[in-house]
PDB file of C-alpha atoms and ligand atoms in Angstrom:
ATOM      1  CA  MET A   1      37.534  -0.277  -6.709  1.00 59.00           C
ATOM      2  CA  ASN A   2      36.619   1.284  -3.373  1.00 81.00           C
ATOM      3  CA  MET A   3      33.776   0.025  -1.298  1.00 92.00           C
ATOM      4  CA  ILE A   4      31.076   2.618  -0.564  1.00 95.00           C
ATOM      5  CA  GLU A   5      29.259   2.576   2.762  1.00 97.00           C
ATOM      6  CA  ILE A   6      25.718   3.956   2.825  1.00 98.00           C
ATOM      7  CA  LYS A   7      23.847   4.426   6.110  1.00 98.00           C
ATOM      8  CA  VAL A   8      20.059   4.880   5.939  1.00 98.00           C
ATOM      9  CA  PRO A   9      17.754   5.615   8.907  1.00 98.00           C
ATOM     10  CA  ALA A  10      14.514   3.847   9.741  1.00 98.00           C
ATOM     11  CA  THR A  11      11.362   5.873   9.208  1.00 98.00           C
ATOM     12  CA  SER A  12       7.868   5.988  10.561  1.00 98.00           C
ATOM     13  CA  ALA A  13       5.315   7.072   7.978  1.00 98.00           C
ATOM     14  CA  ASN A  14       1.797   8.540   8.378  1.00 97.00           C
ATOM     15  CA  ILE A  15       2.134   9.585  12.059  1.00 97.00           C
ATOM     16  CA  GLY A  16      -1.558   9.061  12.701  1.00 95.00           C
ATOM     17  CA  PRO A  17      -3.706  11.112  10.327  1.00 98.00           C
ATOM     18  CA  GLY A  18      -0.996  12.068   7.781  1.00 98.00           C
ATOM     19  CA  PHE A  19      -1.612   9.040   5.577  1.00 97.00           C
ATOM     20  CA  ASP A  20       0.924   8.743   2.737  1.00 97.00           C
ATOM     21  CA  CYS A  21       2.370  12.224   3.358  1.00 97.00           C
ATOM     22  CA  LEU A  22       4.015  12.548   6.787  1.00 98.00           C
ATOM     23  CA  GLY A  23       7.124  10.723   7.943  1.00 98.00           C
ATOM     24  CA  ILE A  24       9.890  10.911  10.477  1.00 98.00           C
ATOM     25  CA  ALA A  25      13.452   9.523  10.437  1.00 98.00           C
ATOM     26  CA  LEU A  26      14.501   7.531  13.519  1.00 97.00           C
ATOM     27  CA  ASN A  27      17.905   6.581  14.855  1.00 96.00           C
ATOM     28  CA  LEU A  28      17.899   2.915  13.842  1.00 97.00           C
ATOM     29  CA  TYR A  29      19.900   2.125  10.693  1.00 98.00           C
ATOM     30  CA  ASN A  30      20.597  -0.169   7.769  1.00 98.00           C
ATOM     31  CA  LYS A  31      24.124  -0.088   6.405  1.00 98.00           C
ATOM     32  CA  PHE A  32      24.999  -1.127   2.888  1.00 98.00           C
ATOM     33  CA  TYR A  33      28.596  -1.764   1.784  1.00 97.00           C
ATOM     34  CA  ILE A  34      28.695  -1.776  -1.988  1.00 97.00           C
ATOM     35  CA  GLU A  35      31.410  -2.109  -4.615  1.00 95.00           C
ATOM     36  CA  GLU A  36      31.703  -2.748  -8.317  1.00 95.00           C
ATOM     37  CA  ILE A  37      33.447  -6.032  -9.082  1.00 95.00           C
ATOM     38  CA  GLU A  38      34.661  -7.583 -12.338  1.00 94.00           C
ATOM     39  CA  ASN A  39      31.518  -9.569 -12.941  1.00 94.00           C
ATOM     40  CA  GLY A  40      28.553 -11.312 -11.358  1.00 95.00           C
ATOM     41  CA  LEU A  41      26.430 -10.456  -8.339  1.00 96.00           C
ATOM     42  CA  ILE A  42      27.385 -11.222  -4.737  1.00 96.00           C
ATOM     43  CA  ILE A  43      24.948 -10.345  -1.936  1.00 97.00           C
ATOM     44  CA  GLU A  44      25.857 -11.048   1.677  1.00 96.00           C
ATOM     45  CA  GLY A  45      24.281 -10.341   5.038  1.00 94.00           C
ATOM     46  CA  CYS A  46      20.672 -11.165   4.210  1.00 90.00           C
ATOM     47  CA  ASP A  47      18.492 -14.244   4.166  1.00 88.00           C
ATOM     48  CA  PRO A  48      19.751 -16.477   1.288  1.00 90.00           C
ATOM     49  CA  SER A  49      16.293 -16.254  -0.324  1.00 90.00           C
ATOM     50  CA  PHE A  50      16.973 -12.515  -0.926  1.00 89.00           C
ATOM     51  CA  ALA A  51      20.543 -12.949  -2.184  1.00 91.00           C
ATOM     52  CA  ASN A  52      19.660 -12.903  -5.865  1.00 94.00           C
ATOM     53  CA  GLU A  53      18.840 -10.634  -8.850  1.00 95.00           C
ATOM     54  CA  ASP A  54      15.472  -9.715  -7.272  1.00 96.00           C
ATOM     55  CA  ASN A  55      17.068  -8.175  -4.182  1.00 97.00           C
ATOM     56  CA  LEU A  56      15.495  -4.745  -3.612  1.00 97.00           C
ATOM     57  CA  VAL A  57      18.870  -3.017  -3.106  1.00 98.00           C
ATOM     58  CA  PHE A  58      20.134  -4.474  -6.380  1.00 98.00           C
ATOM     59  CA  THR A  59      16.963  -3.841  -8.436  1.00 98.00           C
ATOM     60  CA  SER A  60      16.987  -0.232  -7.168  1.00 98.00           C
ATOM     61  CA  MET A  61      20.651   0.093  -8.183  1.00 98.00           C
ATOM     62  CA  LYS A  62      19.807  -1.186 -11.668  1.00 98.00           C
ATOM     63  CA  LYS A  63      17.018   1.397 -12.056  1.00 98.00           C
ATOM     64  CA  CYS A  64      19.460   4.140 -11.104  1.00 98.00           C
ATOM     65  CA  PHE A  65      22.163   2.821 -13.484  1.00 98.00           C
ATOM     66  CA  GLU A  66      19.561   2.813 -16.298  1.00 97.00           C
ATOM     67  CA  LYS A  67      18.574   6.402 -15.514  1.00 97.00           C
ATOM     68  CA  ILE A  68      22.124   7.705 -15.504  1.00 97.00           C
ATOM     69  CA  GLY A  69      23.315   5.494 -18.359  1.00 96.00           C
ATOM     70  CA  TYR A  70      26.065   3.769 -16.406  1.00 96.00           C
ATOM     71  CA  ARG A  71      27.277   0.321 -17.505  1.00 95.00           C
ATOM     72  CA  TYR A  72      28.446  -1.677 -14.538  1.00 94.00           C
ATOM     73  CA  ASN A  73      30.450  -4.886 -14.602  1.00 94.00           C
ATOM     74  CA  GLY A  74      29.559  -6.819 -11.466  1.00 96.00           C
ATOM     75  CA  ILE A  75      28.209  -5.790  -8.048  1.00 97.00           C
ATOM     76  CA  ARG A  76      28.943  -6.893  -4.493  1.00 97.00           C
ATOM     77  CA  ILE A  77      26.519  -5.851  -1.752  1.00 97.00           C
ATOM     78  CA  ILE A  78      26.965  -6.476   1.970  1.00 97.00           C
ATOM     79  CA  ILE A  79      23.891  -5.675   4.067  1.00 97.00           C
ATOM     80  CA  LYS A  80      23.970  -4.928   7.790  1.00 97.00           C
ATOM     81  CA  ALA A  81      20.348  -4.356   8.664  1.00 96.00           C
ATOM     82  CA  ASP A  82      19.087  -3.215  12.066  1.00 97.00           C
ATOM     83  CA  ILE A  83      15.695  -2.083  10.730  1.00 97.00           C
ATOM     84  CA  PRO A  84      13.302  -5.004  11.146  1.00 96.00           C
ATOM     85  CA  VAL A  85      11.582  -6.151   7.944  1.00 94.00           C
ATOM     86  CA  SER A  86       7.813  -5.751   7.365  1.00 95.00           C
ATOM     87  CA  ARG A  87       7.242  -3.926  10.660  1.00 96.00           C
ATOM     88  CA  GLY A  88       6.265  -0.461   9.382  1.00 97.00           C
ATOM     89  CA  LEU A  89       9.674   1.087  10.000  1.00 98.00           C
ATOM     90  CA  GLY A  90      10.724   1.775   6.427  1.00 97.00           C
ATOM     91  CA  SER A  91      13.033  -1.158   5.764  1.00 97.00           C
ATOM     92  CA  SER A  92      12.009  -1.252   2.062  1.00 96.00           C
ATOM     93  CA  ALA A  93      12.561   2.487   1.692  1.00 98.00           C
ATOM     94  CA  ALA A  94      16.004   2.053   3.288  1.00 98.00           C
ATOM     95  CA  CYS A  95      16.919  -0.702   0.793  1.00 98.00           C
ATOM     96  CA  ILE A  96      15.660   1.347  -2.158  1.00 98.00           C
ATOM     97  CA  LEU A  97      17.507   4.489  -1.082  1.00 98.00           C
ATOM     98  CA  GLY A  98      20.643   2.517  -0.240  1.00 98.00           C
ATOM     99  CA  GLY A  99      20.621   1.055  -3.753  1.00 98.00           C
ATOM    100  CA  VAL A 100      19.870   4.311  -5.581  1.00 98.00           C
ATOM    101  CA  VAL A 101      22.406   6.353  -3.613  1.00 98.00           C
ATOM    102  CA  ALA A 102      25.120   3.699  -4.054  1.00 97.00           C
ATOM    103  CA  ALA A 103      24.502   3.369  -7.798  1.00 97.00           C
ATOM    104  CA  ASN A 104      24.569   7.134  -8.202  1.00 97.00           C
ATOM    105  CA  GLU A 105      27.934   7.246  -6.384  1.00 96.00           C
ATOM    106  CA  LEU A 106      29.390   4.436  -8.507  1.00 95.00           C
ATOM    107  CA  GLY A 107      28.138   6.220 -11.624  1.00 95.00           C
ATOM    108  CA  GLY A 108      29.971   9.455 -10.746  1.00 94.00           C
ATOM    109  CA  ASP A 109      27.504  11.294  -8.481  1.00 95.00           C
ATOM    110  CA  VAL A 110      25.337  12.680 -11.278  1.00 96.00           C
ATOM    111  CA  LEU A 111      21.899  12.924  -9.658  1.00 98.00           C
ATOM    112  CA  SER A 112      20.772  15.774  -7.408  1.00 97.00           C
ATOM    113  CA  LYS A 113      19.027  14.952  -4.119  1.00 96.00           C
ATOM    114  CA  GLU A 114      15.687  15.856  -5.747  1.00 95.00           C
ATOM    115  CA  GLU A 115      16.345  13.423  -8.605  1.00 96.00           C
ATOM    116  CA  ILE A 116      17.276  10.720  -6.083  1.00 98.00           C
ATOM    117  CA  LEU A 117      14.050  11.472  -4.188  1.00 97.00           C
ATOM    118  CA  GLU A 118      11.969  11.200  -7.344  1.00 96.00           C
ATOM    119  CA  LEU A 119      13.531   7.956  -8.539  1.00 97.00           C
ATOM    120  CA  ALA A 120      13.353   6.296  -5.109  1.00 97.00           C
ATOM    121  CA  THR A 121       9.724   7.437  -4.687  1.00 97.00           C
ATOM    122  CA  LYS A 122       8.827   6.009  -8.087  1.00 96.00           C
ATOM    123  CA  ILE A 123      10.285   2.655  -7.023  1.00 97.00           C
ATOM    124  CA  GLU A 124       8.588   2.703  -3.589  1.00 95.00           C
ATOM    125  CA  GLY A 125       5.227   4.042  -4.786  1.00 93.00           C
ATOM    126  CA  HIS A 126       4.784   6.780  -2.154  1.00 92.00           C
ATOM    127  CA  PRO A 127       7.164   9.405  -0.753  1.00 96.00           C
ATOM    128  CA  ASP A 128       6.402   9.379   2.978  1.00 97.00           C
ATOM    129  CA  ASN A 129       9.198   6.968   4.004  1.00 97.00           C
ATOM    130  CA  ILE A 130      11.698   7.947   1.314  1.00 98.00           C
ATOM    131  CA  THR A 131      11.703  11.704   2.037  1.00 98.00           C
ATOM    132  CA  PRO A 132      12.616  11.554   5.759  1.00 98.00           C
ATOM    133  CA  ALA A 133      15.068   8.703   5.122  1.00 98.00           C
ATOM    134  CA  LEU A 134      16.837  10.895   2.559  1.00 98.00           C
ATOM    135  CA  PHE A 135      16.771  14.243   4.351  1.00 98.00           C
ATOM    136  CA  GLY A 136      16.336  13.285   8.020  1.00 98.00           C
ATOM    137  CA  GLY A 137      13.922  14.853  10.513  1.00 97.00           C
ATOM    138  CA  MET A 138      10.183  15.014  10.027  1.00 97.00           C
ATOM    139  CA  THR A 139       8.894  15.707   6.548  1.00 98.00           C
ATOM    140  CA  VAL A 140       5.703  16.252   4.627  1.00 98.00           C
ATOM    141  CA  SER A 141       5.777  15.053   1.038  1.00 97.00           C
ATOM    142  CA  ILE A 142       3.281  14.510  -1.754  1.00 97.00           C
ATOM    143  CA  THR A 143       3.535  13.640  -5.441  1.00 95.00           C
ATOM    144  CA  GLU A 144       1.820  15.340  -8.331  1.00 94.00           C
ATOM    145  CA  ASN A 145       2.506  14.448 -11.959  1.00 91.00           C
ATOM    146  CA  ASN A 146       5.501  12.353 -10.852  1.00 87.00           C
ATOM    147  CA  LYS A 147       7.091  15.312  -9.084  1.00 93.00           C
ATOM    148  CA  VAL A 148       7.637  15.144  -5.321  1.00 96.00           C
ATOM    149  CA  TYR A 149       6.813  18.297  -3.349  1.00 97.00           C
ATOM    150  CA  TYR A 150       8.239  18.219   0.147  1.00 97.00           C
ATOM    151  CA  ASP A 151       9.171  20.305   3.152  1.00 97.00           C
ATOM    152  CA  ASN A 152      10.788  19.773   6.552  1.00 97.00           C
ATOM    153  CA  ILE A 153       8.956  20.180   9.819  1.00 96.00           C
ATOM    154  CA  ASP A 154      10.888  21.648  12.702  1.00 96.00           C
ATOM    155  CA  ILE A 155       9.736  19.636  15.727  1.00 96.00           C
ATOM    156  CA  ALA A 156       9.975  21.545  18.998  1.00 96.00           C
ATOM    157  CA  LYS A 157      12.150  20.055  21.742  1.00 94.00           C
ATOM    158  CA  GLY A 158      10.581  17.972  24.479  1.00 94.00           C
ATOM    159  CA  ILE A 159       9.271  14.819  22.804  1.00 94.00           C
ATOM    160  CA  LYS A 160      10.613  11.289  22.344  1.00 93.00           C
ATOM    161  CA  PHE A 161       9.209   8.101  20.874  1.00 95.00           C
ATOM    162  CA  TYR A 162       8.859   4.544  22.093  1.00 96.00           C
ATOM    163  CA  THR A 163       8.487   1.972  19.352  1.00 97.00           C
ATOM    164  CA  LEU A 164       6.584  -1.191  20.199  1.00 97.00           C
ATOM    165  CA  ILE A 165       7.796  -3.748  17.654  1.00 97.00           C
ATOM    166  CA  PRO A 166       6.008  -7.120  17.661  1.00 97.00           C
ATOM    167  CA  ASN A 167       7.566 -10.451  16.757  1.00 96.00           C
ATOM    168  CA  PHE A 168       5.221 -10.819  13.769  1.00 96.00           C
ATOM    169  CA  LYS A 169       5.296  -9.194  10.342  1.00 96.00           C
ATOM    170  CA  LEU A 170       2.667  -7.407   8.293  1.00 96.00           C
ATOM    171  CA  SER A 171       3.354  -6.795   4.619  1.00 94.00           C
ATOM    172  CA  THR A 172       2.582  -3.308   3.332  1.00 93.00           C
ATOM    173  CA  GLU A 173       0.788  -4.930   0.395  1.00 94.00           C
ATOM    174  CA  GLU A 174      -1.624  -6.721   2.717  1.00 95.00           C
ATOM    175  CA  ALA A 175      -2.037  -3.620   4.885  1.00 96.00           C
ATOM    176  CA  ARG A 176      -2.918  -1.493   1.823  1.00 96.00           C
ATOM    177  CA  LYS A 177      -5.281  -4.103   0.413  1.00 97.00           C
ATOM    178  CA  ILE A 178      -7.514  -3.900   3.476  1.00 97.00           C
ATOM    179  CA  LEU A 179      -8.146  -0.161   3.010  1.00 98.00           C
ATOM    180  CA  PRO A 180     -11.472   0.916   1.474  1.00 97.00           C
ATOM    181  CA  ASP A 181     -11.576   2.484  -1.995  1.00 97.00           C
ATOM    182  CA  THR A 182     -13.618   5.419  -0.727  1.00 97.00           C
ATOM    183  CA  VAL A 183     -14.088   7.167   2.615  1.00 97.00           C
ATOM    184  CA  SER A 184     -16.854   9.430   3.834  1.00 98.00           C
ATOM    185  CA  HIS A 185     -16.583  13.207   3.697  1.00 98.00           C
ATOM    186  CA  LYS A 186     -16.880  13.149   7.495  1.00 98.00           C
ATOM    187  CA  ASP A 187     -13.814  10.917   7.855  1.00 98.00           C
ATOM    188  CA  ALA A 188     -11.841  13.037   5.398  1.00 98.00           C
ATOM    189  CA  VAL A 189     -12.662  16.158   7.429  1.00 98.00           C
ATOM    190  CA  PHE A 190     -11.742  14.317  10.638  1.00 98.00           C
ATOM    191  CA  ASN A 191      -8.248  13.627   9.251  1.00 98.00           C
ATOM    192  CA  VAL A 192      -7.592  17.015   7.640  1.00 98.00           C
ATOM    193  CA  GLY A 193      -8.240  18.863  10.886  1.00 98.00           C
ATOM    194  CA  ARG A 194      -6.186  16.476  12.973  1.00 98.00           C
ATOM    195  CA  THR A 195      -3.248  16.497  10.575  1.00 98.00           C
ATOM    196  CA  ALA A 196      -3.138  20.280  10.727  1.00 98.00           C
ATOM    197  CA  LEU A 197      -3.537  20.372  14.513  1.00 98.00           C
ATOM    198  CA  MET A 198      -0.905  17.707  15.071  1.00 97.00           C
ATOM    199  CA  LEU A 199       1.625  19.511  12.894  1.00 97.00           C
ATOM    200  CA  THR A 200       1.163  22.886  14.551  1.00 97.00           C
ATOM    201  CA  ALA A 201       1.282  21.185  17.964  1.00 97.00           C
ATOM    202  CA  MET A 202       4.609  19.551  17.089  1.00 97.00           C
ATOM    203  CA  ILE A 203       6.091  22.719  15.619  1.00 97.00           C
ATOM    204  CA  ASN A 204       4.956  24.945  18.496  1.00 97.00           C
ATOM    205  CA  GLY A 205       5.712  22.408  21.223  1.00 97.00           C
ATOM    206  CA  ASN A 206       2.059  22.228  22.293  1.00 97.00           C
ATOM    207  CA  PHE A 207       2.430  18.468  22.565  1.00 97.00           C
ATOM    208  CA  ASP A 208      -0.654  18.023  24.746  1.00 96.00           C
ATOM    209  CA  LEU A 209      -2.748  18.646  21.632  1.00 97.00           C
ATOM    210  CA  MET A 210      -1.222  15.615  19.962  1.00 96.00           C
ATOM    211  CA  LYS A 211      -3.312  13.084  21.826  1.00 95.00           C
ATOM    212  CA  VAL A 212      -6.375  14.153  19.885  1.00 96.00           C
ATOM    213  CA  GLY A 213      -4.298  15.268  16.873  1.00 97.00           C
ATOM    214  CA  VAL A 214      -2.825  11.819  16.113  1.00 97.00           C
ATOM    215  CA  LYS A 215      -6.243  10.196  15.756  1.00 97.00           C
ATOM    216  CA  ASP A 216      -6.997   8.779  12.335  1.00 98.00           C
ATOM    217  CA  ARG A 217      -9.913   7.414  10.336  1.00 98.00           C
ATOM    218  CA  LEU A 218      -8.242   6.632   7.011  1.00 98.00           C
ATOM    219  CA  HIS A 219      -6.153   3.568   7.814  1.00 98.00           C
ATOM    220  CA  GLN A 220      -5.536   2.619  11.459  1.00 97.00           C
ATOM    221  CA  GLU A 221      -8.932   1.151  12.227  1.00 96.00           C
ATOM    222  CA  TYR A 222      -8.819  -1.103   9.135  1.00 97.00           C
ATOM    223  CA  ARG A 223      -5.253  -2.206   9.708  1.00 97.00           C
ATOM    224  CA  GLY A 224      -5.907  -2.752  13.388  1.00 97.00           C
ATOM    225  CA  THR A 225      -7.947  -5.817  12.423  1.00 97.00           C
ATOM    226  CA  LEU A 226      -4.734  -7.404  11.111  1.00 97.00           C
ATOM    227  CA  ILE A 227      -2.722  -6.656  14.261  1.00 97.00           C
ATOM    228  CA  GLU A 228      -3.249  -8.763  17.345  1.00 95.00           C
ATOM    229  CA  ASP A 229      -3.974  -6.648  20.469  1.00 96.00           C
ATOM    230  CA  PHE A 230      -3.827  -3.381  18.491  1.00 97.00           C
ATOM    231  CA  ASN A 231      -6.910  -1.815  20.063  1.00 96.00           C
ATOM    232  CA  TYR A 232      -5.941  -2.979  23.538  1.00 96.00           C
ATOM    233  CA  ILE A 233      -2.454  -1.458  23.271  1.00 96.00           C
ATOM    234  CA  LEU A 234      -3.797   1.765  21.743  1.00 95.00           C
ATOM    235  CA  ASP A 235      -6.414   2.183  24.478  1.00 95.00           C
ATOM    236  CA  GLU A 236      -4.128   1.253  27.361  1.00 95.00           C
ATOM    237  CA  CYS A 237      -1.256   3.491  26.226  1.00 95.00           C
ATOM    238  CA  ASN A 238      -3.701   6.349  25.642  1.00 94.00           C
ATOM    239  CA  LYS A 239      -4.777   6.057  29.283  1.00 94.00           C
ATOM    240  CA  LEU A 240      -1.175   6.753  30.353  1.00 93.00           C
ATOM    241  CA  ASN A 241       0.343  10.205  30.445  1.00 92.00           C
ATOM    242  CA  THR A 242       1.487  10.045  26.812  1.00 95.00           C
ATOM    243  CA  TYR A 243       1.364  12.577  23.992  1.00 96.00           C
ATOM    244  CA  GLY A 244      -0.242  10.117  21.621  1.00 95.00           C
ATOM    245  CA  VAL A 245      -0.231   6.594  20.263  1.00 97.00           C
ATOM    246  CA  PHE A 246      -0.298   5.682  16.586  1.00 97.00           C
ATOM    247  CA  LEU A 247       0.519   2.994  14.060  1.00 98.00           C
ATOM    248  CA  SER A 248       3.955   3.256  12.468  1.00 98.00           C
ATOM    249  CA  GLY A 249       3.577   3.253   8.674  1.00 97.00           C
ATOM    250  CA  ALA A 250       1.478   0.306   7.571  1.00 97.00           C
ATOM    251  CA  GLY A 251       2.167  -1.408  10.922  1.00 94.00           C
ATOM    252  CA  PRO A 252       2.378  -3.608  12.875  1.00 98.00           C
ATOM    253  CA  THR A 253       4.764  -1.445  14.973  1.00 98.00           C
ATOM    254  CA  ILE A 254       3.008   0.997  17.304  1.00 98.00           C
ATOM    255  CA  ILE A 255       4.574   4.284  18.401  1.00 97.00           C
ATOM    256  CA  VAL A 256       3.994   5.989  21.707  1.00 97.00           C
ATOM    257  CA  ALA A 257       5.018   9.651  21.825  1.00 96.00           C
ATOM    258  CA  VAL A 258       6.017  10.805  25.306  1.00 95.00           C
ATOM    259  CA  GLN A 259       7.481  13.757  27.153  1.00 93.00           C
ATOM    260  CA  GLN A 260      11.287  13.823  26.725  1.00 89.00           C
ATOM    261  CA  GLU A 261      11.933  13.950  30.480  1.00 89.00           C
ATOM    262  CA  ASP A 262       9.450  11.228  31.420  1.00 85.00           C
ATOM    263  CA  ASP A 263      11.176   7.944  32.236  1.00 85.00           C
ATOM    264  CA  ASN A 264       8.305   6.445  34.240  1.00 88.00           C
ATOM    265  CA  ILE A 265       6.143   5.783  31.195  1.00 90.00           C
ATOM    266  CA  LEU A 266       8.567   3.146  29.922  1.00 91.00           C
ATOM    267  CA  LYS A 267       7.846   0.842  32.858  1.00 92.00           C
ATOM    268  CA  ALA A 268       4.108   1.455  32.580  1.00 93.00           C
ATOM    269  CA  VAL A 269       4.076   0.664  28.844  1.00 93.00           C
ATOM    270  CA  LYS A 270       6.165  -2.481  29.432  1.00 93.00           C
ATOM    271  CA  LYS A 271       3.654  -3.616  32.016  1.00 92.00           C
ATOM    272  CA  LYS A 272       0.790  -3.246  29.530  1.00 91.00           C
ATOM    273  CA  LEU A 273       2.630  -5.520  27.094  1.00 93.00           C
ATOM    274  CA  GLU A 274       3.296  -8.270  29.609  1.00 92.00           C
ATOM    275  CA  GLY A 275       1.260 -11.418  29.166  1.00 90.00           C
ATOM    276  CA  LEU A 276       0.150 -10.652  25.603  1.00 94.00           C
ATOM    277  CA  ASN A 277       0.213 -13.495  23.103  1.00 93.00           C
ATOM    278  CA  SER A 278       2.945 -11.921  20.974  1.00 95.00           C
ATOM    279  CA  VAL A 279       6.235 -10.523  22.191  1.00 95.00           C
ATOM    280  CA  TRP A 280       6.535  -6.734  21.747  1.00 97.00           C
ATOM    281  CA  ASP A 281      10.041  -5.289  21.804  1.00 95.00           C
ATOM    282  CA  LEU A 282      10.109  -1.810  23.323  1.00 95.00           C
ATOM    283  CA  LYS A 283      12.762   0.575  21.979  1.00 92.00           C
ATOM    284  CA  GLU A 284      13.333   4.236  22.715  1.00 93.00           C
ATOM    285  CA  LEU A 285      14.144   5.983  19.443  1.00 93.00           C
ATOM    286  CA  ASN A 286      15.025   9.566  18.761  1.00 92.00           C
ATOM    287  CA  VAL A 287      14.706  11.632  15.630  1.00 94.00           C
ATOM    288  CA  ASP A 288      17.553  11.250  13.116  1.00 96.00           C
ATOM    289  CA  TYR A 289      18.244  14.684  11.645  1.00 96.00           C
ATOM    290  CA  LYS A 290      20.880  13.611   9.136  1.00 97.00           C
ATOM    291  CA  GLY A 291      19.149  11.262   6.721  1.00 98.00           C
ATOM    292  CA  VAL A 292      21.176   9.126   4.317  1.00 98.00           C
ATOM    293  CA  SER A 293      24.913   9.379   4.701  1.00 97.00           C
ATOM    294  CA  ILE A 294      27.662   8.154   2.420  1.00 96.00           C
ATOM    295  CA  ILE A 295      30.829   7.095   4.165  1.00 89.00           C
ATOM    296  CA  LYS A 296      33.660   6.794   1.656  1.00 73.00           C
TER     297      LYS A 296
HETATM  298  N1  HSE B   1       1.980   5.429   3.814  1.00 64.27           N
HETATM  299  C1  HSE B   1       2.281   4.045   3.602  1.00 64.27           C
HETATM  300  C2  HSE B   1       1.112   3.203   4.087  1.00 64.27           C
HETATM  301  C3  HSE B   1       3.519   3.694   4.367  1.00 64.27           C
HETATM  302  O1  HSE B   1       0.599   3.506   5.160  1.00 64.27           O
HETATM  303  O2  HSE B   1       0.717   2.265   3.406  1.00 64.27           O
HETATM  304  C4  HSE B   1       3.942   2.270   4.216  1.00 64.27           C
HETATM  305  O3  HSE B   1       4.792   2.107   3.153  1.00 64.27           O
END
């Protein structure tokens, strides 16, 4: 039996005010090498505590096998993960998609991309990481009656992203638990307007509008209380000549959007991070336009 290689990009969900609906694929990847074996389950390349039946890649594969009615014998999974875990960069979405796409391949490639999107979204709970990881680029996606409605956003040229990844984790579960059950009409209006402005700014290349457009009142402020130095970093990076600073997904990673040609900001951002209690790894990431790929 041939081994299938699946490559899935990292993703940054929300992008400021677009809570649970916007996402962007970034050029940092998890690779999954998967084959059907005679029996049993072998998982390599991850912490031994995840090398069991509860592994997210494997449980996602099983859900796909159930859906397509495929009876497998045994499974071997090798994981090569560059996407850091519990940092708000879509590592769970990458594992889910890797599993679903691999199982669909092993089962004879029966699901359409939309069916893969729907199954993976059902497993993840929201579509904003899954959609860009599957299709690449920047996407808007929502669910209604279990159906995912999505579209691609054509970002104008001239922008790049610095990811500030701390050496501590924040689980999405914890970061969702801290959100209020209700928000004021004022805060809802604040976010609707900014989401719309930020999207048109990105499509039209009017990036200067992003600084105000990426502001959010639905999640960042609450989650910021769980992230050491969040407000300091946000304020200091906003003072620089950036296009905008926002939390990546549920955090704790912070993203700084900057002018494509500007290489001076990097040094300035690094300087702001010096001397903080936690270590923040600064990476320049670009948009991945390909999404999931299967290398046979
Ligand atoms: N939209 C999700 C959230 C992304 O912010 O909780 C994390 O999975």
